[in-house]
Amino acid sequence: MRVLIRVMAVAALAGAGVVAATATTSAQAEEQSYQFTGEDDSFVVPANVCQATIDAYGANGGDTASLRELPDTIGGLGGHAKATVAVTPGETLDVQVGGAGSAGEQTSAGVGGSSGAASSGGAGGSSGNSVQTLTVSGAGGGGASAVSRAGAPLVGAGGGGGAGGEGSAFPPGAGGNGGGPSAGDGEDGAGDPPGLGGAGGASGSTQGGDGADAADPDTTGGSGGGGGGFDGGAGGANDFRSSGGGGGGGASAIADGAADVDLSGLNPDDDGNGSITISWTPGVGCAVEAVIRFTG
């Protein structure tokens, strides 16, 4: 008599008259990369793929270009988030890559970088100018980069905060960096009193904060926009005769249950845009079919 039983198992079987066969994989690792396009994208999980590693970088905040031969003030760098998550063959994951925030100009605020088709970078605060003084508006915050399942983020990297606006006499504050569970605060602008930097975001919304308008459009620059992320920080407030504080960076976040979590590092991309790479090895993390044969 011969009986064939198929069960799902991983452990090796031992015993007289029992032969255990476990599936092994020699497949090579594969990956798919996404760059900023301003549009939403997607990733369809291939067959026989049960876990994937998502490596995301948020976009940088915009800089502030000086009108008075002062050094340019930089926006914050986008954050980094990487984790291995369980996936189901055939399911579709939503992919949104953040774009860099733009610099502010004399009469118009910087624009927050979008995350895919959704604007989540935070707009720079407005400022004015006159024939007596020159001011520069706050820069926009960088957009977040995220991979989501049914609207719930799996892995997301926050954007950097935009640099504050330059007043007629003082340099602005730099934007805060995107980061892990909490992000960097924006620096205060110079002046007396100073424009206050925006607070870095904590885990929460993907929407970046708007920058504050200038308190006096003839003498102050608007603050930078908060970076998009999982609660992008609001742009810094502006006070009379001061420059704007930088916007706070957006926090990065990873869904509960992910393995090999990494929230360290900052966006190294020279163009300031975010990026996402999804990698996987077929068969890894999937249940193994064991074949048990009883003979006699």
PDB file of N, CA, C and O in Angstrom, residues 28-93:
ATOM      1  N   GLN A  28      17.497  34.279  -8.432  1.00  0.00           N
ATOM      2  CA  GLN A  28      18.272  35.474  -8.174  1.00  0.00           C
ATOM      3  C   GLN A  28      17.364  36.611  -7.714  1.00  0.00           C
ATOM      4  O   GLN A  28      16.199  36.689  -8.093  1.00  0.00           O
ATOM      5  N   ALA A  29      17.934  37.475  -6.889  1.00  0.00           N
ATOM      6  CA  ALA A  29      17.189  38.647  -6.434  1.00  0.00           C
ATOM      7  C   ALA A  29      16.887  39.568  -7.617  1.00  0.00           C
ATOM      8  O   ALA A  29      17.687  39.709  -8.537  1.00  0.00           O
ATOM      9  N   GLU A  30      15.719  40.186  -7.581  1.00  0.00           N
ATOM     10  CA  GLU A  30      15.306  41.127  -8.614  1.00  0.00           C
ATOM     11  C   GLU A  30      14.879  42.420  -7.959  1.00  0.00           C
ATOM     12  O   GLU A  30      14.584  42.465  -6.757  1.00  0.00           O
ATOM     13  N   GLU A  31      14.828  43.493  -8.731  1.00  0.00           N
ATOM     14  CA  GLU A  31      14.394  44.768  -8.174  1.00  0.00           C
ATOM     15  C   GLU A  31      13.746  45.640  -9.242  1.00  0.00           C
ATOM     16  O   GLU A  31      13.953  45.441 -10.441  1.00  0.00           O
ATOM     17  N   GLN A  32      12.956  46.594  -8.773  1.00  0.00           N
ATOM     18  CA  GLN A  32      12.317  47.569  -9.655  1.00  0.00           C
ATOM     19  C   GLN A  32      12.455  48.933  -8.998  1.00  0.00           C
ATOM     20  O   GLN A  32      12.136  49.093  -7.817  1.00  0.00           O
ATOM     21  N   SER A  33      12.954  49.904  -9.747  1.00  0.00           N
ATOM     22  CA  SER A  33      13.204  51.237  -9.204  1.00  0.00           C
ATOM     23  C   SER A  33      12.223  52.257  -9.768  1.00  0.00           C
ATOM     24  O   SER A  33      11.785  52.158 -10.922  1.00  0.00           O
ATOM     25  N   TYR A  34      11.908  53.258  -8.955  1.00  0.00           N
ATOM     26  CA  TYR A  34      10.972  54.314  -9.326  1.00  0.00           C
ATOM     27  C   TYR A  34      11.617  55.665  -9.040  1.00  0.00           C
ATOM     28  O   TYR A  34      12.173  55.885  -7.960  1.00  0.00           O
ATOM     29  N   GLN A  35      11.531  56.561 -10.019  1.00  0.00           N
ATOM     30  CA  GLN A  35      12.012  57.928  -9.864  1.00  0.00           C
ATOM     31  C   GLN A  35      10.827  58.889  -9.899  1.00  0.00           C
ATOM     32  O   GLN A  35       9.714  58.523 -10.275  1.00  0.00           O
ATOM     33  N   PHE A  36      11.075  60.128  -9.535  1.00  0.00           N
ATOM     34  CA  PHE A  36       9.997  61.119  -9.503  1.00  0.00           C
ATOM     35  C   PHE A  36       9.520  61.471 -10.905  1.00  0.00           C
ATOM     36  O   PHE A  36      10.320  61.804 -11.780  1.00  0.00           O
ATOM     37  N   THR A  37       8.210  61.380 -11.135  1.00  0.00           N
ATOM     38  CA  THR A  37       7.601  61.772 -12.407  1.00  0.00           C
ATOM     39  C   THR A  37       6.438  62.744 -12.200  1.00  0.00           C
ATOM     40  O   THR A  37       5.946  63.312 -13.164  1.00  0.00           O
ATOM     41  N   GLY A  38       6.000  62.912 -10.965  1.00  0.00           N
ATOM     42  CA  GLY A  38       4.820  63.717 -10.706  1.00  0.00           C
ATOM     43  C   GLY A  38       3.523  62.950 -10.839  1.00  0.00           C
ATOM     44  O   GLY A  38       2.439  63.519 -10.708  1.00  0.00           O
ATOM     45  N   GLU A  39       3.603  61.651 -11.109  1.00  0.00           N
ATOM     46  CA  GLU A  39       2.416  60.816 -11.261  1.00  0.00           C
ATOM     47  C   GLU A  39       2.464  59.638 -10.293  1.00  0.00           C
ATOM     48  O   GLU A  39       3.532  59.204  -9.865  1.00  0.00           O
ATOM     49  N   ASP A  40       1.292  59.117  -9.954  1.00  0.00           N
ATOM     50  CA  ASP A  40       1.228  57.906  -9.146  1.00  0.00           C
ATOM     51  C   ASP A  40       1.701  56.713  -9.969  1.00  0.00           C
ATOM     52  O   ASP A  40       1.561  56.678 -11.191  1.00  0.00           O
ATOM     53  N   ASP A  41       2.251  55.723  -9.291  1.00  0.00           N
ATOM     54  CA  ASP A  41       2.710  54.508  -9.956  1.00  0.00           C
ATOM     55  C   ASP A  41       2.240  53.310  -9.145  1.00  0.00           C
ATOM     56  O   ASP A  41       1.544  53.457  -8.141  1.00  0.00           O
ATOM     57  N   SER A  42       2.601  52.113  -9.581  1.00  0.00           N
ATOM     58  CA  SER A  42       2.155  50.909  -8.875  1.00  0.00           C
ATOM     59  C   SER A  42       3.174  49.796  -9.061  1.00  0.00           C
ATOM     60  O   SER A  42       4.006  49.823  -9.983  1.00  0.00           O
ATOM     61  N   PHE A  43       3.089  48.810  -8.173  1.00  0.00           N
ATOM     62  CA  PHE A  43       3.934  47.625  -8.247  1.00  0.00           C
ATOM     63  C   PHE A  43       3.044  46.403  -8.078  1.00  0.00           C
ATOM     64  O   PHE A  43       2.337  46.276  -7.069  1.00  0.00           O
ATOM     65  N   VAL A  44       3.029  45.526  -9.087  1.00  0.00           N
ATOM     66  CA  VAL A  44       2.260  44.285  -9.011  1.00  0.00           C
ATOM     67  C   VAL A  44       3.199  43.185  -8.532  1.00  0.00           C
ATOM     68  O   VAL A  44       4.217  42.898  -9.169  1.00  0.00           O
ATOM     69  N   VAL A  45       2.875  42.571  -7.407  1.00  0.00           N
ATOM     70  CA  VAL A  45       3.736  41.547  -6.825  1.00  0.00           C
ATOM     71  C   VAL A  45       3.785  40.335  -7.759  1.00  0.00           C
ATOM     72  O   VAL A  45       2.751  39.772  -8.123  1.00  0.00           O
ATOM     73  N   PRO A  46       4.983  39.911  -8.170  1.00  0.00           N
ATOM     74  CA  PRO A  46       5.091  38.767  -9.085  1.00  0.00           C
ATOM     75  C   PRO A  46       4.646  37.461  -8.423  1.00  0.00           C
ATOM     76  O   PRO A  46       4.536  37.350  -7.197  1.00  0.00           O
ATOM     77  N   ALA A  47       4.412  36.461  -9.259  1.00  0.00           N
ATOM     78  CA  ALA A  47       4.074  35.133  -8.761  1.00  0.00           C
ATOM     79  C   ALA A  47       5.225  34.576  -7.926  1.00  0.00           C
ATOM     80  O   ALA A  47       6.398  34.854  -8.201  1.00  0.00           O
ATOM     81  N   ASN A  48       4.876  33.812  -6.905  1.00  0.00           N
ATOM     82  CA  ASN A  48       5.851  33.150  -6.035  1.00  0.00           C
ATOM     83  C   ASN A  48       6.725  34.148  -5.286  1.00  0.00           C
ATOM     84  O   ASN A  48       7.875  33.858  -4.943  1.00  0.00           O
ATOM     85  N   VAL A  49       6.202  35.341  -5.017  1.00  0.00           N
ATOM     86  CA  VAL A  49       6.902  36.336  -4.210  1.00  0.00           C
ATOM     87  C   VAL A  49       6.044  36.648  -2.991  1.00  0.00           C
ATOM     88  O   VAL A  49       4.894  37.071  -3.133  1.00  0.00           O
ATOM     89  N   CYS A  50       6.600  36.409  -1.803  1.00  0.00           N
ATOM     90  CA  CYS A  50       5.829  36.546  -0.567  1.00  0.00           C
ATOM     91  C   CYS A  50       6.399  37.590   0.382  1.00  0.00           C
ATOM     92  O   CYS A  50       5.785  37.890   1.408  1.00  0.00           O
ATOM     93  N   GLN A  51       7.549  38.150   0.067  1.00  0.00           N
ATOM     94  CA  GLN A  51       8.068  39.275   0.832  1.00  0.00           C
ATOM     95  C   GLN A  51       8.912  40.153  -0.079  1.00  0.00           C
ATOM     96  O   GLN A  51       9.488  39.682  -1.051  1.00  0.00           O
ATOM     97  N   ALA A  52       8.929  41.429   0.243  1.00  0.00           N
ATOM     98  CA  ALA A  52       9.670  42.385  -0.573  1.00  0.00           C
ATOM     99  C   ALA A  52      10.323  43.411   0.345  1.00  0.00           C
ATOM    100  O   ALA A  52       9.798  43.737   1.408  1.00  0.00           O
ATOM    101  N   THR A  53      11.464  43.910  -0.088  1.00  0.00           N
ATOM    102  CA  THR A  53      12.163  44.963   0.648  1.00  0.00           C
ATOM    103  C   THR A  53      11.929  46.287  -0.062  1.00  0.00           C
ATOM    104  O   THR A  53      12.196  46.411  -1.261  1.00  0.00           O
ATOM    105  N   ILE A  54      11.414  47.246   0.680  1.00  0.00           N
ATOM    106  CA  ILE A  54      11.111  48.578   0.133  1.00  0.00           C
ATOM    107  C   ILE A  54      12.127  49.568   0.690  1.00  0.00           C
ATOM    108  O   ILE A  54      12.277  49.700   1.903  1.00  0.00           O
ATOM    109  N   ASP A  55      12.817  50.255  -0.205  1.00  0.00           N
ATOM    110  CA  ASP A  55      13.866  51.208   0.157  1.00  0.00           C
ATOM    111  C   ASP A  55      13.461  52.575  -0.394  1.00  0.00           C
ATOM    112  O   ASP A  55      13.478  52.784  -1.613  1.00  0.00           O
ATOM    113  N   ALA A  56      13.069  53.505   0.491  1.00  0.00           N
ATOM    114  CA  ALA A  56      12.491  54.779   0.047  1.00  0.00           C
ATOM    115  C   ALA A  56      13.289  55.969   0.568  1.00  0.00           C
ATOM    116  O   ALA A  56      13.759  55.970   1.715  1.00  0.00           O
ATOM    117  N   TYR A  57      13.423  56.986  -0.291  1.00  0.00           N
ATOM    118  CA  TYR A  57      14.030  58.260   0.086  1.00  0.00           C
ATOM    119  C   TYR A  57      13.034  59.382  -0.191  1.00  0.00           C
ATOM    120  O   TYR A  57      12.484  59.478  -1.292  1.00  0.00           O
ATOM    121  N   GLY A  58      12.808  60.241   0.799  1.00  0.00           N
ATOM    122  CA  GLY A  58      11.990  61.425   0.582  1.00  0.00           C
ATOM    123  C   GLY A  58      12.777  62.491  -0.163  1.00  0.00           C
ATOM    124  O   GLY A  58      14.014  62.450  -0.250  1.00  0.00           O
ATOM    125  N   ALA A  59      12.068  63.472  -0.714  1.00  0.00           N
ATOM    126  CA  ALA A  59      12.707  64.538  -1.487  1.00  0.00           C
ATOM    127  C   ALA A  59      13.206  65.663  -0.578  1.00  0.00           C
ATOM    128  O   ALA A  59      12.727  65.861   0.535  1.00  0.00           O
ATOM    129  N   ASN A  60      14.168  66.413  -1.092  1.00  0.00           N
ATOM    130  CA  ASN A  60      14.738  67.531  -0.348  1.00  0.00           C
ATOM    131  C   ASN A  60      13.855  68.772  -0.442  1.00  0.00           C
ATOM    132  O   ASN A  60      13.146  68.982  -1.431  1.00  0.00           O
ATOM    133  N   GLY A  61      13.944  69.605   0.592  1.00  0.00           N
ATOM    134  CA  GLY A  61      13.270  70.895   0.545  1.00  0.00           C
ATOM    135  C   GLY A  61      14.029  71.883  -0.325  1.00  0.00           C
ATOM    136  O   GLY A  61      15.221  71.711  -0.607  1.00  0.00           O
ATOM    137  N   GLY A  62      13.338  72.926  -0.773  1.00  0.00           N
ATOM    138  CA  GLY A  62      13.960  73.928  -1.630  1.00  0.00           C
ATOM    139  C   GLY A  62      14.912  74.842  -0.864  1.00  0.00           C
ATOM    140  O   GLY A  62      14.780  75.036   0.342  1.00  0.00           O
ATOM    141  N   ASP A  63      15.884  75.399  -1.593  1.00  0.00           N
ATOM    142  CA  ASP A  63      16.849  76.339  -1.009  1.00  0.00           C
ATOM    143  C   ASP A  63      16.327  77.774  -1.139  1.00  0.00           C
ATOM    144  O   ASP A  63      15.363  78.045  -1.863  1.00  0.00           O
ATOM    145  N   THR A  64      17.008  78.684  -0.456  1.00  0.00           N
ATOM    146  CA  THR A  64      16.722  80.110  -0.601  1.00  0.00           C
ATOM    147  C   THR A  64      17.940  80.797  -1.190  1.00  0.00           C
ATOM    148  O   THR A  64      19.030  80.735  -0.616  1.00  0.00           O
ATOM    149  N   ALA A  65      17.790  81.429  -2.336  1.00  0.00           N
ATOM    150  CA  ALA A  65      18.895  82.126  -2.990  1.00  0.00           C
ATOM    151  C   ALA A  65      18.960  83.565  -2.478  1.00  0.00           C
ATOM    152  O   ALA A  65      17.976  84.299  -2.515  1.00  0.00           O
ATOM    153  N   SER A  66      20.127  83.956  -1.990  1.00  0.00           N
ATOM    154  CA  SER A  66      20.290  85.290  -1.418  1.00  0.00           C
ATOM    155  C   SER A  66      20.299  86.362  -2.500  1.00  0.00           C
ATOM    156  O   SER A  66      20.811  86.163  -3.598  1.00  0.00           O
ATOM    157  N   LEU A  67      19.737  87.512  -2.159  1.00  0.00           N
ATOM    158  CA  LEU A  67      19.789  88.675  -3.041  1.00  0.00           C
ATOM    159  C   LEU A  67      20.899  89.636  -2.636  1.00  0.00           C
ATOM    160  O   LEU A  67      21.131  90.623  -3.308  1.00  0.00           O
ATOM    161  N   ARG A  68      21.567  89.342  -1.524  1.00  0.00           N
ATOM    162  CA  ARG A  68      22.527  90.308  -0.987  1.00  0.00           C
ATOM    163  C   ARG A  68      23.906  89.705  -0.764  1.00  0.00           C
ATOM    164  O   ARG A  68      24.612  90.063   0.162  1.00  0.00           O
ATOM    165  N   GLU A  69      24.312  88.793  -1.620  1.00  0.00           N
ATOM    166  CA  GLU A  69      25.643  88.190  -1.585  1.00  0.00           C
ATOM    167  C   GLU A  69      25.913  87.439  -0.295  1.00  0.00           C
ATOM    168  O   GLU A  69      27.058  87.268   0.115  1.00  0.00           O
ATOM    169  N   LEU A  70      24.867  86.985   0.357  1.00  0.00           N
ATOM    170  CA  LEU A  70      25.018  86.084   1.487  1.00  0.00           C
ATOM    171  C   LEU A  70      25.003  84.651   0.958  1.00  0.00           C
ATOM    172  O   LEU A  70      24.516  84.390  -0.134  1.00  0.00           O
ATOM    173  N   PRO A  71      25.543  83.706   1.725  1.00  0.00           N
ATOM    174  CA  PRO A  71      25.462  82.311   1.272  1.00  0.00           C
ATOM    175  C   PRO A  71      24.002  81.875   1.130  1.00  0.00           C
ATOM    176  O   PRO A  71      23.136  82.288   1.904  1.00  0.00           O
ATOM    177  N   ASP A  72      23.732  81.044   0.127  1.00  0.00           N
ATOM    178  CA  ASP A  72      22.387  80.501  -0.020  1.00  0.00           C
ATOM    179  C   ASP A  72      22.040  79.659   1.205  1.00  0.00           C
ATOM    180  O   ASP A  72      22.907  79.032   1.824  1.00  0.00           O
ATOM    181  N   THR A  73      20.768  79.646   1.554  1.00  0.00           N
ATOM    182  CA  THR A  73      20.299  78.863   2.697  1.00  0.00           C
ATOM    183  C   THR A  73      19.645  77.600   2.173  1.00  0.00           C
ATOM    184  O   THR A  73      18.816  77.641   1.268  1.00  0.00           O
ATOM    185  N   ILE A  74      19.999  76.464   2.745  1.00  0.00           N
ATOM    186  CA  ILE A  74      19.585  75.191   2.169  1.00  0.00           C
ATOM    187  C   ILE A  74      18.311  74.652   2.797  1.00  0.00           C
ATOM    188  O   ILE A  74      18.016  74.887   3.976  1.00  0.00           O
ATOM    189  N   GLY A  75      17.574  73.923   1.991  1.00  0.00           N
ATOM    190  CA  GLY A  75      16.442  73.175   2.500  1.00  0.00           C
ATOM    191  C   GLY A  75      16.906  71.888   3.159  1.00  0.00           C
ATOM    192  O   GLY A  75      18.045  71.452   2.983  1.00  0.00           O
ATOM    193  N   GLY A  76      16.009  71.282   3.928  1.00  0.00           N
ATOM    194  CA  GLY A  76      16.352  70.036   4.596  1.00  0.00           C
ATOM    195  C   GLY A  76      16.418  68.873   3.618  1.00  0.00           C
ATOM    196  O   GLY A  76      15.787  68.878   2.558  1.00  0.00           O
ATOM    197  N   LEU A  77      17.192  67.870   3.970  1.00  0.00           N
ATOM    198  CA  LEU A  77      17.304  66.663   3.147  1.00  0.00           C
ATOM    199  C   LEU A  77      16.154  65.707   3.441  1.00  0.00           C
ATOM    200  O   LEU A  77      15.674  65.615   4.571  1.00  0.00           O
ATOM    201  N   GLY A  78      15.722  64.996   2.412  1.00  0.00           N
ATOM    202  CA  GLY A  78      14.682  63.989   2.592  1.00  0.00           C
ATOM    203  C   GLY A  78      15.165  62.836   3.455  1.00  0.00           C
ATOM    204  O   GLY A  78      16.351  62.515   3.486  1.00  0.00           O
ATOM    205  N   GLY A  79      14.249  62.207   4.164  1.00  0.00           N
ATOM    206  CA  GLY A  79      14.589  61.087   5.026  1.00  0.00           C
ATOM    207  C   GLY A  79      14.666  59.773   4.276  1.00  0.00           C
ATOM    208  O   GLY A  79      14.344  59.677   3.090  1.00  0.00           O
ATOM    209  N   HIS A  80      15.089  58.735   4.991  1.00  0.00           N
ATOM    210  CA  HIS A  80      15.269  57.399   4.416  1.00  0.00           C
ATOM    211  C   HIS A  80      14.516  56.389   5.256  1.00  0.00           C
ATOM    212  O   HIS A  80      14.547  56.439   6.489  1.00  0.00           O
ATOM    213  N   ALA A  81      13.803  55.481   4.613  1.00  0.00           N
ATOM    214  CA  ALA A  81      13.099  54.404   5.307  1.00  0.00           C
ATOM    215  C   ALA A  81      13.224  53.131   4.492  1.00  0.00           C
ATOM    216  O   ALA A  81      13.001  53.133   3.288  1.00  0.00           O
ATOM    217  N   LYS A  82      13.581  52.037   5.159  1.00  0.00           N
ATOM    218  CA  LYS A  82      13.756  50.761   4.475  1.00  0.00           C
ATOM    219  C   LYS A  82      13.239  49.640   5.368  1.00  0.00           C
ATOM    220  O   LYS A  82      13.522  49.610   6.561  1.00  0.00           O
ATOM    221  N   ALA A  83      12.467  48.731   4.790  1.00  0.00           N
ATOM    222  CA  ALA A  83      11.929  47.617   5.569  1.00  0.00           C
ATOM    223  C   ALA A  83      11.543  46.476   4.642  1.00  0.00           C
ATOM    224  O   ALA A  83      11.245  46.676   3.463  1.00  0.00           O
ATOM    225  N   THR A  84      11.539  45.269   5.200  1.00  0.00           N
ATOM    226  CA  THR A  84      11.056  44.087   4.503  1.00  0.00           C
ATOM    227  C   THR A  84       9.645  43.782   4.978  1.00  0.00           C
ATOM    228  O   THR A  84       9.400  43.673   6.186  1.00  0.00           O
ATOM    229  N   VAL A  85       8.713  43.673   4.040  1.00  0.00           N
ATOM    230  CA  VAL A  85       7.305  43.503   4.391  1.00  0.00           C
ATOM    231  C   VAL A  85       6.731  42.270   3.698  1.00  0.00           C
ATOM    232  O   VAL A  85       7.205  41.853   2.638  1.00  0.00           O
ATOM    233  N   ALA A  86       5.729  41.685   4.315  1.00  0.00           N
ATOM    234  CA  ALA A  86       5.034  40.544   3.703  1.00  0.00           C
ATOM    235  C   ALA A  86       4.114  41.036   2.595  1.00  0.00           C
ATOM    236  O   ALA A  86       3.427  42.049   2.741  1.00  0.00           O
ATOM    237  N   VAL A  87       4.102  40.327   1.475  1.00  0.00           N
ATOM    238  CA  VAL A  87       3.242  40.671   0.338  1.00  0.00           C
ATOM    239  C   VAL A  87       2.559  39.410  -0.165  1.00  0.00           C
ATOM    240  O   VAL A  87       2.939  38.291   0.187  1.00  0.00           O
ATOM    241  N   THR A  88       1.558  39.599  -1.013  1.00  0.00           N
ATOM    242  CA  THR A  88       0.798  38.484  -1.580  1.00  0.00           C
ATOM    243  C   THR A  88       0.976  38.472  -3.091  1.00  0.00           C
ATOM    244  O   THR A  88       0.793  39.517  -3.739  1.00  0.00           O
ATOM    245  N   PRO A  89       1.348  37.341  -3.675  1.00  0.00           N
ATOM    246  CA  PRO A  89       1.495  37.296  -5.137  1.00  0.00           C
ATOM    247  C   PRO A  89       0.244  37.810  -5.850  1.00  0.00           C
ATOM    248  O   PRO A  89      -0.876  37.443  -5.513  1.00  0.00           O
ATOM    249  N   GLY A  90       0.455  38.700  -6.814  1.00  0.00           N
ATOM    250  CA  GLY A  90      -0.646  39.246  -7.593  1.00  0.00           C
ATOM    251  C   GLY A  90      -1.241  40.532  -7.055  1.00  0.00           C
ATOM    252  O   GLY A  90      -1.984  41.212  -7.774  1.00  0.00           O
ATOM    253  N   GLU A  91      -0.975  40.899  -5.805  1.00  0.00           N
ATOM    254  CA  GLU A  91      -1.559  42.130  -5.270  1.00  0.00           C
ATOM    255  C   GLU A  91      -0.852  43.353  -5.840  1.00  0.00           C
ATOM    256  O   GLU A  91       0.294  43.290  -6.282  1.00  0.00           O
ATOM    257  N   THR A  92      -1.536  44.504  -5.827  1.00  0.00           N
ATOM    258  CA  THR A  92      -0.984  45.749  -6.347  1.00  0.00           C
ATOM    259  C   THR A  92      -0.706  46.709  -5.205  1.00  0.00           C
ATOM    260  O   THR A  92      -1.593  46.979  -4.389  1.00  0.00           O
ATOM    261  N   LEU A  93       0.508  47.217  -5.141  1.00  0.00           N
ATOM    262  CA  LEU A  93       0.895  48.218  -4.158  1.00  0.00           C
ATOM    263  C   LEU A  93       0.979  49.582  -4.844  1.00  0.00           C
ATOM    264  O   LEU A  93       1.413  49.689  -5.994  1.00  0.00           O
TER     265      LEU A  93
END
